[in-house]
Short mmCIF file of C-alpha atoms and ligand atoms in Angstrom, two decimals:
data_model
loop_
_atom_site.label_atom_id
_atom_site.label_comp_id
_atom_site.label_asym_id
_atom_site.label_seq_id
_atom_site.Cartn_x
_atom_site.Cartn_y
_atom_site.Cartn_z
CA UNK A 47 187.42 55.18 -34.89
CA UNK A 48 188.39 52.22 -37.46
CA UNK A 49 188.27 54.06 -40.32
CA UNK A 50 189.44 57.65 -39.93
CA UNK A 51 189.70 60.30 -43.01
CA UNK A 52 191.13 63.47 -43.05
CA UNK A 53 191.53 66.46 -45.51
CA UNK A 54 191.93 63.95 -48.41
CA UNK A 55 192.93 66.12 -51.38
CA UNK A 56 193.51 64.32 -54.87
CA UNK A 57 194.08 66.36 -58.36
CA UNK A 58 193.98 64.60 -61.51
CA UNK A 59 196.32 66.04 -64.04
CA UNK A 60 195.68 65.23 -67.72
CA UNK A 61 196.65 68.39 -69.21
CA UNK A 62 194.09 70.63 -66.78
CA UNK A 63 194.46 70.03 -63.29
CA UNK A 64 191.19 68.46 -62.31
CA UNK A 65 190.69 67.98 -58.35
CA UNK A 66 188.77 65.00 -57.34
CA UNK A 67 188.69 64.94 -53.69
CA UNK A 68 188.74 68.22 -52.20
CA UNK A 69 189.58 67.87 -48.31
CA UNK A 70 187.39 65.00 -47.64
CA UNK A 71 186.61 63.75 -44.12
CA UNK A 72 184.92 60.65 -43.27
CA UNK A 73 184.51 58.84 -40.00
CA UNK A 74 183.19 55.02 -39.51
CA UNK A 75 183.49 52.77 -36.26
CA UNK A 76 184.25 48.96 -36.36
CA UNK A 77 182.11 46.86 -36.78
CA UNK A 78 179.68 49.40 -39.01
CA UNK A 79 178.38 49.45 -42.60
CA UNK A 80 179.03 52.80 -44.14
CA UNK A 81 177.67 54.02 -47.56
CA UNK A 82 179.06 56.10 -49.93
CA UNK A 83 176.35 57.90 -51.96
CA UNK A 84 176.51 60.42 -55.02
CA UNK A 85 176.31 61.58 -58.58
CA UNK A 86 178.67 59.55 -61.17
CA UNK A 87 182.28 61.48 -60.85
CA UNK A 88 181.73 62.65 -57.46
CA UNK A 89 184.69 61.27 -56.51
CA UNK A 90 183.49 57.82 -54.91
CA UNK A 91 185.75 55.49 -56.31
CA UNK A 92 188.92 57.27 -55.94
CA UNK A 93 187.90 57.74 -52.21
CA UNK A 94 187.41 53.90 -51.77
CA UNK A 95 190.42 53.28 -53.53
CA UNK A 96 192.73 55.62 -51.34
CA UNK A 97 191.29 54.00 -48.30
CA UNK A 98 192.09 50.66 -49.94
CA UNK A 99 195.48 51.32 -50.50
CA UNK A 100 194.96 50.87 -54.43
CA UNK A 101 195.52 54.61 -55.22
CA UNK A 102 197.64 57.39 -53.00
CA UNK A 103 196.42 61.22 -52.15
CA UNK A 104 198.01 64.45 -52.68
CA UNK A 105 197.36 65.30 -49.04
CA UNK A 106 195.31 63.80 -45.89
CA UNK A 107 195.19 60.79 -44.22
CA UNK A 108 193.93 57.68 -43.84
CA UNK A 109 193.87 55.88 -41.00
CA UNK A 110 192.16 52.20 -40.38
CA UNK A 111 192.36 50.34 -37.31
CA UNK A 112 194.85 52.65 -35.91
CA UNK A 113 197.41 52.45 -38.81
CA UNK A 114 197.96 55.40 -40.66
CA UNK A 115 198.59 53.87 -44.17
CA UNK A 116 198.87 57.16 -45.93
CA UNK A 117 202.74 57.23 -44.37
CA UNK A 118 202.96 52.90 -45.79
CA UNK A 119 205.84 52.79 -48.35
CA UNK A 120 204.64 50.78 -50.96
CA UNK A 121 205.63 47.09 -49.71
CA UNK A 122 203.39 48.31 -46.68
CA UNK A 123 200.73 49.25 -48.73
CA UNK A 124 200.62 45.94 -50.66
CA UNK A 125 200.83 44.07 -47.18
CA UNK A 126 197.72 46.40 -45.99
CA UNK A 127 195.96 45.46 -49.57
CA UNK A 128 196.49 41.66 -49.28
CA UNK A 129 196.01 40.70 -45.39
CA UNK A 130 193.37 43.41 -44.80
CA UNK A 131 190.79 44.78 -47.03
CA UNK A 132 188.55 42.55 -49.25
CA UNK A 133 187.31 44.06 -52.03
CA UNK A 134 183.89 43.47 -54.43
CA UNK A 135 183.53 45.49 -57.59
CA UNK A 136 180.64 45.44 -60.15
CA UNK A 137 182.12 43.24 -62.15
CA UNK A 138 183.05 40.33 -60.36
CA UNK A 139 186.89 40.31 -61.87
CA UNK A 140 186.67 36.56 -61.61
CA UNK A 141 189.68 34.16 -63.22
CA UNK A 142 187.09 32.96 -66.02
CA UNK A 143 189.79 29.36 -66.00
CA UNK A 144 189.44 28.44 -62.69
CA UNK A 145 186.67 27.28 -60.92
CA UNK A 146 184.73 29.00 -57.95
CA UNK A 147 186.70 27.57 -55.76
CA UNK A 148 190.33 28.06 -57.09
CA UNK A 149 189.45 31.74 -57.14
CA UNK A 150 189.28 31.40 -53.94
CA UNK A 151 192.21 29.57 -53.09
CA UNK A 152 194.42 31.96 -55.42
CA UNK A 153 193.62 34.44 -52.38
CA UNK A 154 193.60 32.18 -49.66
CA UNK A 155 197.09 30.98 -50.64
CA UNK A 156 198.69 34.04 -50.48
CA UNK A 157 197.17 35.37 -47.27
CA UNK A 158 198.02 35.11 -43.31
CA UNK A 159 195.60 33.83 -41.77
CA UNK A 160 192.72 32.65 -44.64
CA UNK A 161 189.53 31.50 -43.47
CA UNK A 162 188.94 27.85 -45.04
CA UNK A 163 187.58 27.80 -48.85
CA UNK A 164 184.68 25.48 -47.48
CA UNK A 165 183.43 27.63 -44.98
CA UNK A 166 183.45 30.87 -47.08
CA UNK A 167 182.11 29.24 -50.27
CA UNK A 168 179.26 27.87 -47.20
CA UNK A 169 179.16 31.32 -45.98
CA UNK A 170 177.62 32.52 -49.64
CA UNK A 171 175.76 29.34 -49.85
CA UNK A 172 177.71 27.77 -52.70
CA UNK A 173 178.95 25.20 -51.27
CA UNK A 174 177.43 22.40 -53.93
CA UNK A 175 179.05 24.89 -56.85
CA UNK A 176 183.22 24.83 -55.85
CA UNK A 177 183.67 23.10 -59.36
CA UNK A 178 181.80 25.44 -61.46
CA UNK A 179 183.41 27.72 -63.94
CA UNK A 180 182.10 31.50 -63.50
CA UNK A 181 180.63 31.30 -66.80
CA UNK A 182 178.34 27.90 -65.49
CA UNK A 183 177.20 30.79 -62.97
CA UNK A 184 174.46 33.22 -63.04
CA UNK A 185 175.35 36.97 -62.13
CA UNK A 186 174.35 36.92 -58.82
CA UNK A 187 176.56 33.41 -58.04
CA UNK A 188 179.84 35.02 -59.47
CA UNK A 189 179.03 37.90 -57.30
CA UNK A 190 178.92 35.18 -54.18
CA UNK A 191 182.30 33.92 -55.17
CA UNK A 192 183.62 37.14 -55.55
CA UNK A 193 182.57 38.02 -51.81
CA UNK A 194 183.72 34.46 -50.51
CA UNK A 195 186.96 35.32 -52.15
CA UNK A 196 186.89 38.40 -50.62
CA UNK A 197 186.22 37.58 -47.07
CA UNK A 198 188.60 34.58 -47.64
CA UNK A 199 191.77 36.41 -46.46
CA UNK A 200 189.14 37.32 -42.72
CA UNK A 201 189.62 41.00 -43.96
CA UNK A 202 188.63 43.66 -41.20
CA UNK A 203 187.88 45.65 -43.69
CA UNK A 204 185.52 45.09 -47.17
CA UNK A 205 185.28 47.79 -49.51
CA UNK A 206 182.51 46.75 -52.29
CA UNK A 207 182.29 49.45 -55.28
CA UNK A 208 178.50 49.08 -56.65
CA UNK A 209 179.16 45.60 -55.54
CA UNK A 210 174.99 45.12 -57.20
CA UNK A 211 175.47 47.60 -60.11
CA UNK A 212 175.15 44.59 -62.90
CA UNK A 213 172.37 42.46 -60.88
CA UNK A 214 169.36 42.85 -61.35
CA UNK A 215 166.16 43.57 -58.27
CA UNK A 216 166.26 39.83 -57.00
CA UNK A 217 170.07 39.08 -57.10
CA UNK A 218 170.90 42.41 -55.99
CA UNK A 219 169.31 41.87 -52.95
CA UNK A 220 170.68 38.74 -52.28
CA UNK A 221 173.90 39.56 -52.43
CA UNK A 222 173.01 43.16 -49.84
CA UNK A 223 171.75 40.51 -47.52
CA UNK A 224 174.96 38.36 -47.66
CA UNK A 225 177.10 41.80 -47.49
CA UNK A 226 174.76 42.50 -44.22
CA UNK A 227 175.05 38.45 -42.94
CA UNK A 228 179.14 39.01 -43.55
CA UNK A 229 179.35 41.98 -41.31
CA UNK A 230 176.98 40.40 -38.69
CA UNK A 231 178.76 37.00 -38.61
CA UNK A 232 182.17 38.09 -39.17
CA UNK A 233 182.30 41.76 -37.52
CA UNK A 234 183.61 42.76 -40.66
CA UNK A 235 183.51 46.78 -41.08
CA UNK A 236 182.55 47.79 -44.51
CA UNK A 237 182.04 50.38 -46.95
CA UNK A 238 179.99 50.28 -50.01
CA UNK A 239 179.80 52.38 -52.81
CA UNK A 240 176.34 52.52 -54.41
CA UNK A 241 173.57 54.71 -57.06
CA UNK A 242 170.90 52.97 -55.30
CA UNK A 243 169.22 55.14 -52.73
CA UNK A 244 167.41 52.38 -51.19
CA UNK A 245 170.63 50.67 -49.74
CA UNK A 246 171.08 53.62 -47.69
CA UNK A 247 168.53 52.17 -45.17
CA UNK A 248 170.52 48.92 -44.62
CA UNK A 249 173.36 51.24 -43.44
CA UNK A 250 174.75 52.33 -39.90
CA UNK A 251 176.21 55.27 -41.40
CA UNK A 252 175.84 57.03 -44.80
CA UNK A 253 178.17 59.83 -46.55
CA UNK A 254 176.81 61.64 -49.46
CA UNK A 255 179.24 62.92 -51.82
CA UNK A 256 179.34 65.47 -54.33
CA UNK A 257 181.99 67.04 -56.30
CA UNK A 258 184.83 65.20 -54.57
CA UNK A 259 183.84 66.38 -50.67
CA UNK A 260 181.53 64.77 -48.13
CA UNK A 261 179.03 67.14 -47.77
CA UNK A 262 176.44 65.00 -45.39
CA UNK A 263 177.11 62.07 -43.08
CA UNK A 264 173.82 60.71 -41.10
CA UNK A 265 173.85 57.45 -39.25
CA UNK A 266 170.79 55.10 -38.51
CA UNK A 267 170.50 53.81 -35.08
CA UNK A 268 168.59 50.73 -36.52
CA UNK A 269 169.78 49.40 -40.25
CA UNK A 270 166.57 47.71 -41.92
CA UNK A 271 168.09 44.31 -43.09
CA UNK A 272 168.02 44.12 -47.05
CA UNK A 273 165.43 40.88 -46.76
P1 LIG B 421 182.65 58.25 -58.95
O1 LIG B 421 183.14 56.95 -58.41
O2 LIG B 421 181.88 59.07 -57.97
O3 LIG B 421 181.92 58.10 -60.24
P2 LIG B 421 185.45 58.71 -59.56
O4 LIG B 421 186.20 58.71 -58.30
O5 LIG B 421 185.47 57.47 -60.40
O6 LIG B 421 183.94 59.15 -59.26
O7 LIG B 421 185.96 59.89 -60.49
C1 LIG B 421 185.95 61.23 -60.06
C2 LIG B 421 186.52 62.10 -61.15
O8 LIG B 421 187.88 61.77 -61.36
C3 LIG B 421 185.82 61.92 -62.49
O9 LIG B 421 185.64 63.19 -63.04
C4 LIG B 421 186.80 61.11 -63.28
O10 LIG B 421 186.69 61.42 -64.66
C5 LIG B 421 188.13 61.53 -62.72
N1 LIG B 421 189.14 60.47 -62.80
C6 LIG B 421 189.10 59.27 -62.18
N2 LIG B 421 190.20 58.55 -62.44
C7 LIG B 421 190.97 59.32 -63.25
C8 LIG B 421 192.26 59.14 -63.85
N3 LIG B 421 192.97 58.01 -63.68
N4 LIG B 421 192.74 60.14 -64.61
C9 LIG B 421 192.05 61.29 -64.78
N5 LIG B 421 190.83 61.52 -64.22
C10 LIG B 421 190.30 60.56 -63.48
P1 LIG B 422 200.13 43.21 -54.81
O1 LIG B 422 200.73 44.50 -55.31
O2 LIG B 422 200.65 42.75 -53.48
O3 LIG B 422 200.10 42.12 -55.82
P2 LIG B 422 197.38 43.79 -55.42
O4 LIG B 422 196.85 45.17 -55.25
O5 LIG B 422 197.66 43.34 -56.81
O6 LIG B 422 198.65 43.63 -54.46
O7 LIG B 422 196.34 42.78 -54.76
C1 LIG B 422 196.25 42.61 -53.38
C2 LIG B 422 194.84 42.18 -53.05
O8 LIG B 422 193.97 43.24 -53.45
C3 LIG B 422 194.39 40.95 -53.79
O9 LIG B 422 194.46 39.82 -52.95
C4 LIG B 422 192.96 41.23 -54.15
O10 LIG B 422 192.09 40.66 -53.22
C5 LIG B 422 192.80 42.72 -54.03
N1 LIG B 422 192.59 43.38 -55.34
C6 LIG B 422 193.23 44.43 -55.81
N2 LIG B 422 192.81 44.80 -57.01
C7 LIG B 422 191.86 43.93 -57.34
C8 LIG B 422 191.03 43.74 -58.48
N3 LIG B 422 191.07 44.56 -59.54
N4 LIG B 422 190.17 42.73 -58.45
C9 LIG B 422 190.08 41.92 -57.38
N5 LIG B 422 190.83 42.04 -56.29
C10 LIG B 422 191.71 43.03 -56.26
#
């Protein structure tokens, strides 16, 4: 199993003890795109983040490709965070003063074995827009970049949270296609936090939360491809 979840328990304390994950188990192979579905504060984001190694539980585990990060001290979890996982949020979280392609190089510098900035930014078919400035690109492009910067560092893992959530019909499904050309090309394993119960059908597996537990997990013998 790549990515392996266990009893993942996480309380919130901000004056009331508030849990947010309540023994959560999830289960995804390599090579698979997973979705996490559910009701605003279900508990979505805090589970992608503890599998990204951005937040830590209370109790479980977490194990992906056969390291158990929950047990990573905190340089470990860093390491996991940079030569690992890719991540996409809603918001793009561009550098707005450097061009498409030195967000990508930022990442690409730093990482271990980076896939070229050429073939990524020709991966998302941007190739012609390296020298653009996020704000000289539409929605939908900056969402591109943010992907090519993503899959920049060859993560074996990409974690998107409502990676389409500010696009609208046409650009959202643009950028579900490239999600489903990354994980075809690349192999790339990866989970995706969305509202939109249509995306559920481009998924091998799919994980419906609510009030911080799993409570179904189905899985599609035959994804329909988002185009
Ligand atoms: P979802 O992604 O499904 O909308 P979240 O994981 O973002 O759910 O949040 C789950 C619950 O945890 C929500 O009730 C939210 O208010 C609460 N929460 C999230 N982050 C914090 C935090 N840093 N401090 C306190 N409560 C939080
Ligand atoms: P470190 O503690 O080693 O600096 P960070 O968590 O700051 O680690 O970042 C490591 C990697 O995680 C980055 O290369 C980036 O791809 C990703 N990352 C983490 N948080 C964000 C974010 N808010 N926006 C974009 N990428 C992020």
């Amino acid at each position: 199993m790549f990515v392996s979840v266990s009893g993942l328990a996480k309380s919130y304390d901000t004056g009331v003890v508030t849990p947010v994950l309540r023994g959560v188990d999830l289960q995804l192979d390599q090579g698979r795109i997973g979705v996490i579905l559910g009701p605003s504060g279900s508990g979505k984001s805090t589970l992608m983040n503890v599998i990204g190694g951005l937040d830590r539980p209370d109790d479980g585990s977490v194990e992906v490709d056969g390291q158990r990060i929950t047990d990573f001290n905190d340089a470990g979890l860093a390491e996991y965070r940079r030569d690992r996982v890719g991540f996409v949020f809603q918001f793009y979280n561009l550098v707005p003063n450097l061009t498409a392609g030195e967000n990508i190089d930022v990442v690409s510098n730093i990482s271990r074995q980076p896939l070229s900035t050429g073939e990524v930014l020709s991966a998302v078919g941007l190739s012609d827009k390296k020298h653009r400035f996020p704000r000289e690109l539409s929605g939908g492009e900056q969402q591109r970049v943010a992907i090519a910067r993503a899959i920049v560092k060859n993560p074996k893992l990409l974690l998107c949270d409502e990676p389409t959530g500010a696009l609208d019909a046409e650009a959202s499904r643009d950028v579900l296609a490239l999600i489903q050309q990354v994980n075809a090309d690349f192999g790339t394993t990866v989970l995706m936090i969305t509202h939109n119960e249509a995306i559920a059908d481009m998924a091998h597996s799919v994980f419906r939360m609510r009030s911080g537990d799993v409570v179904t997990a189905t899985h599609n013998a035959q994804p329909i491809p988002a185009e």
